[in-house]
Short mmCIF file of C-alpha atoms and ligand atoms in Angstrom, two decimals:
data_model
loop_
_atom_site.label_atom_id
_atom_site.label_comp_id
_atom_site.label_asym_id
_atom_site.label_seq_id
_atom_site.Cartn_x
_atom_site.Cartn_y
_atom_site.Cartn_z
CA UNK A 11 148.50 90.05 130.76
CA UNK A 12 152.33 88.71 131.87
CA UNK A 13 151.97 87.65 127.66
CA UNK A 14 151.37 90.92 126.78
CA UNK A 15 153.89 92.26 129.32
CA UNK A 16 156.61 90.09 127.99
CA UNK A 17 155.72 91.10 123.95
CA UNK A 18 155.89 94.84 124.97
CA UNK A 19 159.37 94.15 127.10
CA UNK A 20 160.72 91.87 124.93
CA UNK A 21 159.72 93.40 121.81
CA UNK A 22 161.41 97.05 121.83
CA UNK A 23 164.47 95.06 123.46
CA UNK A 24 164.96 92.70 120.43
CA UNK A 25 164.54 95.38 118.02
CA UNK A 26 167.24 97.17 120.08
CA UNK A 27 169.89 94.44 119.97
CA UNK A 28 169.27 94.42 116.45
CA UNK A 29 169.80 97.98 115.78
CA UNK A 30 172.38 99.76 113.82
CA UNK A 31 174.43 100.76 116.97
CA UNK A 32 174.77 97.67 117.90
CA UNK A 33 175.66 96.42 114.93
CA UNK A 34 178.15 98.81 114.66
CA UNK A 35 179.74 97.81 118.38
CA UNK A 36 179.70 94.59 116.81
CA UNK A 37 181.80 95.75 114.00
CA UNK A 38 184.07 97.74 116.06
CA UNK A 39 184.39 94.18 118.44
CA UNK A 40 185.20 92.20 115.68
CA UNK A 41 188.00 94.88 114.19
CA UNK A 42 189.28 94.62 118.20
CA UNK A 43 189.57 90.64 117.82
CA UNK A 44 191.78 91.08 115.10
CA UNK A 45 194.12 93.79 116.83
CA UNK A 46 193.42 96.37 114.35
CA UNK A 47 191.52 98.46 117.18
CA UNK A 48 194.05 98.89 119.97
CA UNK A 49 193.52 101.79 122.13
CA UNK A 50 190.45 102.78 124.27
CA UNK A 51 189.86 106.05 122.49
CA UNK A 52 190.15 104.47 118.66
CA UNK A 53 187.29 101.76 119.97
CA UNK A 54 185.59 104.49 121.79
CA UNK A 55 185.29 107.15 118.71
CA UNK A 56 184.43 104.12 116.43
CA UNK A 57 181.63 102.87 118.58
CA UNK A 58 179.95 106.73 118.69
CA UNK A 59 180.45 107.71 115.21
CA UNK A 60 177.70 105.03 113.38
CA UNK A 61 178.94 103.67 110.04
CA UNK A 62 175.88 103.51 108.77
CA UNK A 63 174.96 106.95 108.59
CA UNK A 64 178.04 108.01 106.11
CA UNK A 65 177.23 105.06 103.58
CA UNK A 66 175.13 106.00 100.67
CA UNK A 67 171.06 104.45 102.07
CA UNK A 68 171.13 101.95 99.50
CA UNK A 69 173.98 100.21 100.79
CA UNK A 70 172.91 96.78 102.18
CA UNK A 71 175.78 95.92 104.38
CA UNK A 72 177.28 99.22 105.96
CA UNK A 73 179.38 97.22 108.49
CA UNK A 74 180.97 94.84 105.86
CA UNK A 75 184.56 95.23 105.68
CA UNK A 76 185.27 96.09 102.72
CA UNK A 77 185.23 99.68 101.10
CA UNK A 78 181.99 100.88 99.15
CA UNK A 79 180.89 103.31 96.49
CA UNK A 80 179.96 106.67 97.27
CA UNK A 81 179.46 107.95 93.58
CA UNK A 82 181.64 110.38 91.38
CA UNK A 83 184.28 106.88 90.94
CA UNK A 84 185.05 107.62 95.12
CA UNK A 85 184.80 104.69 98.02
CA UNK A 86 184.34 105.08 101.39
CA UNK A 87 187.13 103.10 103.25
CA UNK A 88 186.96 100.02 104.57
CA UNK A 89 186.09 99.46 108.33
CA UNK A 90 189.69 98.22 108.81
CA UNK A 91 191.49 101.14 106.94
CA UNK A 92 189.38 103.83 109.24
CA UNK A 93 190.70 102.22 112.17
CA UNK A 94 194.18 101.09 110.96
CA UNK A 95 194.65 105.21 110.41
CA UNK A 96 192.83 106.60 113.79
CA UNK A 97 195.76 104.28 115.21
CA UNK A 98 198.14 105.54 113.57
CA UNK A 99 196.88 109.02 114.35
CA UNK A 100 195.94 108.27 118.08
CA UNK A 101 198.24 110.01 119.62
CA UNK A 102 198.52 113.08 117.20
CA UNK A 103 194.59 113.49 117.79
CA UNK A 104 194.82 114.53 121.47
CA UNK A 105 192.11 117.07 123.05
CA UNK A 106 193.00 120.40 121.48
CA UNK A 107 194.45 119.38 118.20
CA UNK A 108 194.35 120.37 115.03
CA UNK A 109 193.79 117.59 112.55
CA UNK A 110 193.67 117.58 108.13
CA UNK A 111 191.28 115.08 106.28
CA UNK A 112 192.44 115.60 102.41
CA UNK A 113 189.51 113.60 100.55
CA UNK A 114 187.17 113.22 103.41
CA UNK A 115 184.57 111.70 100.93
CA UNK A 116 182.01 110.70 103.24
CA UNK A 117 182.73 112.75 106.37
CA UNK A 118 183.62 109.45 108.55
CA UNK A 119 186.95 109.86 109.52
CA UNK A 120 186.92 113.64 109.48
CA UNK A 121 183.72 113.24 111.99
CA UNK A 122 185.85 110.01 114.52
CA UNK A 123 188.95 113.03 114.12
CA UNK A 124 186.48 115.63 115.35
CA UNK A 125 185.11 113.56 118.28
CA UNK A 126 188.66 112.96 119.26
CA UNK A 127 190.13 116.19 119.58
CA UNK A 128 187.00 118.05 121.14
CA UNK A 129 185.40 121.00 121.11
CA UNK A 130 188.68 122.70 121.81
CA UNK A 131 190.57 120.87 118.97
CA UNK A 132 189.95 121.67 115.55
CA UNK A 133 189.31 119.32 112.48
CA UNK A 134 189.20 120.41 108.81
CA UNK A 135 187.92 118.17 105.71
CA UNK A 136 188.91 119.03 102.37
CA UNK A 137 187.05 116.78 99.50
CA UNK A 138 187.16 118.40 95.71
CA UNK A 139 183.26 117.01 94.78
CA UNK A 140 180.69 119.70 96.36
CA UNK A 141 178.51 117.14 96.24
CA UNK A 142 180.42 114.70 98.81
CA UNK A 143 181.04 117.73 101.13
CA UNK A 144 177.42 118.50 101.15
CA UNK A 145 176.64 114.93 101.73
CA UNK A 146 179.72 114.80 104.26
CA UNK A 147 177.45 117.93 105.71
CA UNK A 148 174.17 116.09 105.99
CA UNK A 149 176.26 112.86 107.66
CA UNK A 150 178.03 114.00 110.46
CA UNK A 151 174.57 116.26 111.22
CA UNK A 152 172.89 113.21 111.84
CA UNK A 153 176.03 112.05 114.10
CA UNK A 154 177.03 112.34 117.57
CA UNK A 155 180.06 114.99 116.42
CA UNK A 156 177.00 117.43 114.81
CA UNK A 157 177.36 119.85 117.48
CA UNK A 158 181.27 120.06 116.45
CA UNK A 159 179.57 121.79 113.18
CA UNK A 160 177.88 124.60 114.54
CA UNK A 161 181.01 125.64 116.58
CA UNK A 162 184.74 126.72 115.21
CA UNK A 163 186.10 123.09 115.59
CA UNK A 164 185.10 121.36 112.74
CA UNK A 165 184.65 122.28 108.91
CA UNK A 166 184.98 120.55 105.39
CA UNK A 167 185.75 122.52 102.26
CA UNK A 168 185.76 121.77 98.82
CA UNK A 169 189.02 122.17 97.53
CA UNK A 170 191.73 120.29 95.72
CA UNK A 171 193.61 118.79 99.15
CA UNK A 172 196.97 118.68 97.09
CA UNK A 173 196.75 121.95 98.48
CA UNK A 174 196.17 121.12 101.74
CA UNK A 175 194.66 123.98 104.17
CA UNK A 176 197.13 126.60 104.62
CA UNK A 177 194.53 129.23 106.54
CA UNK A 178 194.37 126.68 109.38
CA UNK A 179 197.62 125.40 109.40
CA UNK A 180 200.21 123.54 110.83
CA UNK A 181 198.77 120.39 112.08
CA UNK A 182 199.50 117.76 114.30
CA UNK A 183 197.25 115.03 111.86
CA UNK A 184 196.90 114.85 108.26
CA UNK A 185 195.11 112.20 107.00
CA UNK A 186 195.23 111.44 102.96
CA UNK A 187 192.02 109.41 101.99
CA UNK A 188 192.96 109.20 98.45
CA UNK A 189 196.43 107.92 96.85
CA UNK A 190 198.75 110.10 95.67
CA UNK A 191 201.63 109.22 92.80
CA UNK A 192 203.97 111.37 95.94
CA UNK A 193 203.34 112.77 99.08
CA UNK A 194 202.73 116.83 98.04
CA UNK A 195 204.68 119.26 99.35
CA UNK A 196 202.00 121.64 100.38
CA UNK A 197 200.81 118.95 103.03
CA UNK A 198 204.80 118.52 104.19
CA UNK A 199 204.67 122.14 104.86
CA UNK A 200 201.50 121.59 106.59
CA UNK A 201 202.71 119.06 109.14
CA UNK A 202 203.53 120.81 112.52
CA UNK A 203 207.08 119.65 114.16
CA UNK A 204 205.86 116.46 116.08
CA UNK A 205 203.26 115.99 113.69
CA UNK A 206 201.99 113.27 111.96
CA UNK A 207 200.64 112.23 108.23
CA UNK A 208 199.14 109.12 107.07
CA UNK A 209 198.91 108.87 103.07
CA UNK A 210 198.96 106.25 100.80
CA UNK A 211 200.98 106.65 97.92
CA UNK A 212 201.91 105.14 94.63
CA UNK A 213 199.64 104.05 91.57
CA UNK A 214 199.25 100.86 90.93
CA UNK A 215 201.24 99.24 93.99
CA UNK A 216 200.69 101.40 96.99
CA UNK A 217 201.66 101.66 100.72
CA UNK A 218 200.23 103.74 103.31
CA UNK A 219 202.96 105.79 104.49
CA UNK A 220 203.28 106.95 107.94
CA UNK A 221 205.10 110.53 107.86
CA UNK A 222 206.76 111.94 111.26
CA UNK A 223 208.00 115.58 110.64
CA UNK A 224 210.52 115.67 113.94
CA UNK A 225 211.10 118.57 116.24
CA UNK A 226 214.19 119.88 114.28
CA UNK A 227 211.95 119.91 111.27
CA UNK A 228 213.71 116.63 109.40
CA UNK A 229 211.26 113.99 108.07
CA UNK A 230 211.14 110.53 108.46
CA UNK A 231 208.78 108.56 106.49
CA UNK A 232 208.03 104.15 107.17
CA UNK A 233 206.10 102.09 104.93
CA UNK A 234 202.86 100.55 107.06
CA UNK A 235 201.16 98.48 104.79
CA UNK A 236 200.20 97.82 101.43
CA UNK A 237 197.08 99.33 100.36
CA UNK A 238 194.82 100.01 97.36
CA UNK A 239 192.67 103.52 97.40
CA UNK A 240 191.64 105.75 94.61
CA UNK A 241 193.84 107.99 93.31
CA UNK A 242 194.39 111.76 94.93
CA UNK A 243 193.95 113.62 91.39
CA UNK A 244 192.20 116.68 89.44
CA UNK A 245 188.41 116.55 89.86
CA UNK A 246 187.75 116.52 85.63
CA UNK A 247 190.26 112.82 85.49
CA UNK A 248 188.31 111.65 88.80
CA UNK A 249 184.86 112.15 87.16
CA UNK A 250 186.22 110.98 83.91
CA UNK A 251 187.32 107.33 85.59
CA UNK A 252 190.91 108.46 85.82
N1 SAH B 26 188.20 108.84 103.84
C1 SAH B 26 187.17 108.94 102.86
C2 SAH B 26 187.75 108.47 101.55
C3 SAH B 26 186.92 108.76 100.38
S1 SAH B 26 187.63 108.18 98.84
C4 SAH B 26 186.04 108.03 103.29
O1 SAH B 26 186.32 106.95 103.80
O2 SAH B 26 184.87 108.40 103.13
C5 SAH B 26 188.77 109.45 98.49
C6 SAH B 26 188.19 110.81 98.34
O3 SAH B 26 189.23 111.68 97.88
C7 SAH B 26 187.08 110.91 97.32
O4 SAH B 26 185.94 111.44 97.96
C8 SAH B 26 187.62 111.86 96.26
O5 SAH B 26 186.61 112.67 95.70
C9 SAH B 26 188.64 112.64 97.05
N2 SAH B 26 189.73 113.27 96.28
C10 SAH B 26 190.48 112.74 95.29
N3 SAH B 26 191.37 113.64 94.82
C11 SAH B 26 191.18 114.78 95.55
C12 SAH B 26 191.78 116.07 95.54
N4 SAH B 26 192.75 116.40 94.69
N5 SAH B 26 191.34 116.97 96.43
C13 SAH B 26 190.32 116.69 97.30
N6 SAH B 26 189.70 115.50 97.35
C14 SAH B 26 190.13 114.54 96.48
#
């Protein structure tokens, strides 16, 4: 009997601690013993919002960090980019907010954005493939932030994002997920005074670019780190490999 007792406790326990949430805290820990997870809300978003639901199911290793195919010649981001952004964004994805994902691809970040600025906030995705927004769609259902769907606070559109979102603009976040040859000036207009983008930019050599429009409207625009995404183009030279 106390054999049996300790298969049935011990058994739905070990299958616990092996589960994907807890592979994904372990994920989120290990981006935290680097330093590239800093604040308590970036480890807390990452730790609700389950990687492995926005990977494609035939991906072996969802926590790896490295990024990872999604189809129509897109990635998803690494682990380490995702987070390396929400910090940068942190503080421009306050309760109440109003955030931009341009090439939300999988629906990740757009979904950690969502989480972070409420019910109250209000997160839009723009991604030119139907296809990824409807599998964006099907994601984030599956994910804590799916009652953020059914409400006003969080949408995706397909769209090219060069254009950014005008109808919900300005915004206090904009987040570029794909790499642009310069930063457009729809998504300058975009930015709300105090606001904040993240984009990478360039073709071959890029760098994520970290773009603070200031109260009296002036820009200023720092280089955080060199980076290699796909590029932020038409839809026909995406599908046709660039
Ligand atoms: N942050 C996303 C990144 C996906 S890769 C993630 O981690 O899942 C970049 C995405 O940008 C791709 O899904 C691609 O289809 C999209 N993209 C590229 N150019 C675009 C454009 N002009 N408008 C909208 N989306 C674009």
């Amino acid at each position: 009997m106390e054999v049996l007792r300790s298969i049935f406790n011990c058994g739905p326990r070990r299958l616990w601690t092996s589960g994907s949430s807890d592979k994904n805290k372990a994920m989120v820990e290990q981006l935290e013993r680097y330093g590239i997870v800093q604040s308590k809300r970036v480890k807390e978003v990452m730790e609700a919002i389950d990687r492995a639901l926005f990977v494609p199911a035939e991906t072996r290793s969802p926590y790896y960090d490295s990024p990872m195919p999604i189809g129509y010649n897109a990635t998803i981001s690494a682990p380490h980019m995702h987070a390396t952004c929400l910090e940068l964004l942190e503080k421009n994805l306050q309760p109440g907010m109003r955030a931009l994902d341009v090439g939300s691809g999988t629906g990740y970040l757009t979904a950690c954005f969502a989480m972070m600025v409420g019910p109250q906030g209000c997160v839009v995705g723009v991604e030119h493939i139907p296809d990824l927004v409807s599998f964006s769609i099907d994601n984030i259902k599956k994910s804590v932030a799916e009652p953020l769907l059914n409400g006003d606070s969080l949408s995706i559109h397909a769209a090219d994002g060069r254009q950014g979102w005008p109808e919900l603009a300005p915004y206090d976040a904009i987040h570029v997920g794909a790499a642009a040859p310069e930063i457009p000036q729809p998504l300058l207009d975009q930015l709300k005074p105090g606001g904040r983008m993240v984009i990478p930019v360039g073709t071959v050599f890029q760098e994520l670019k970290v773009v603070d429009k200031n109260l009296d409207g002036s820009i200023s625009v720092r280089d955080e780190t060199s980076v290699r995404y796909v590029p932020l183009t038409s839809k026909a030279a995406q599908l046709n490999a660039y």
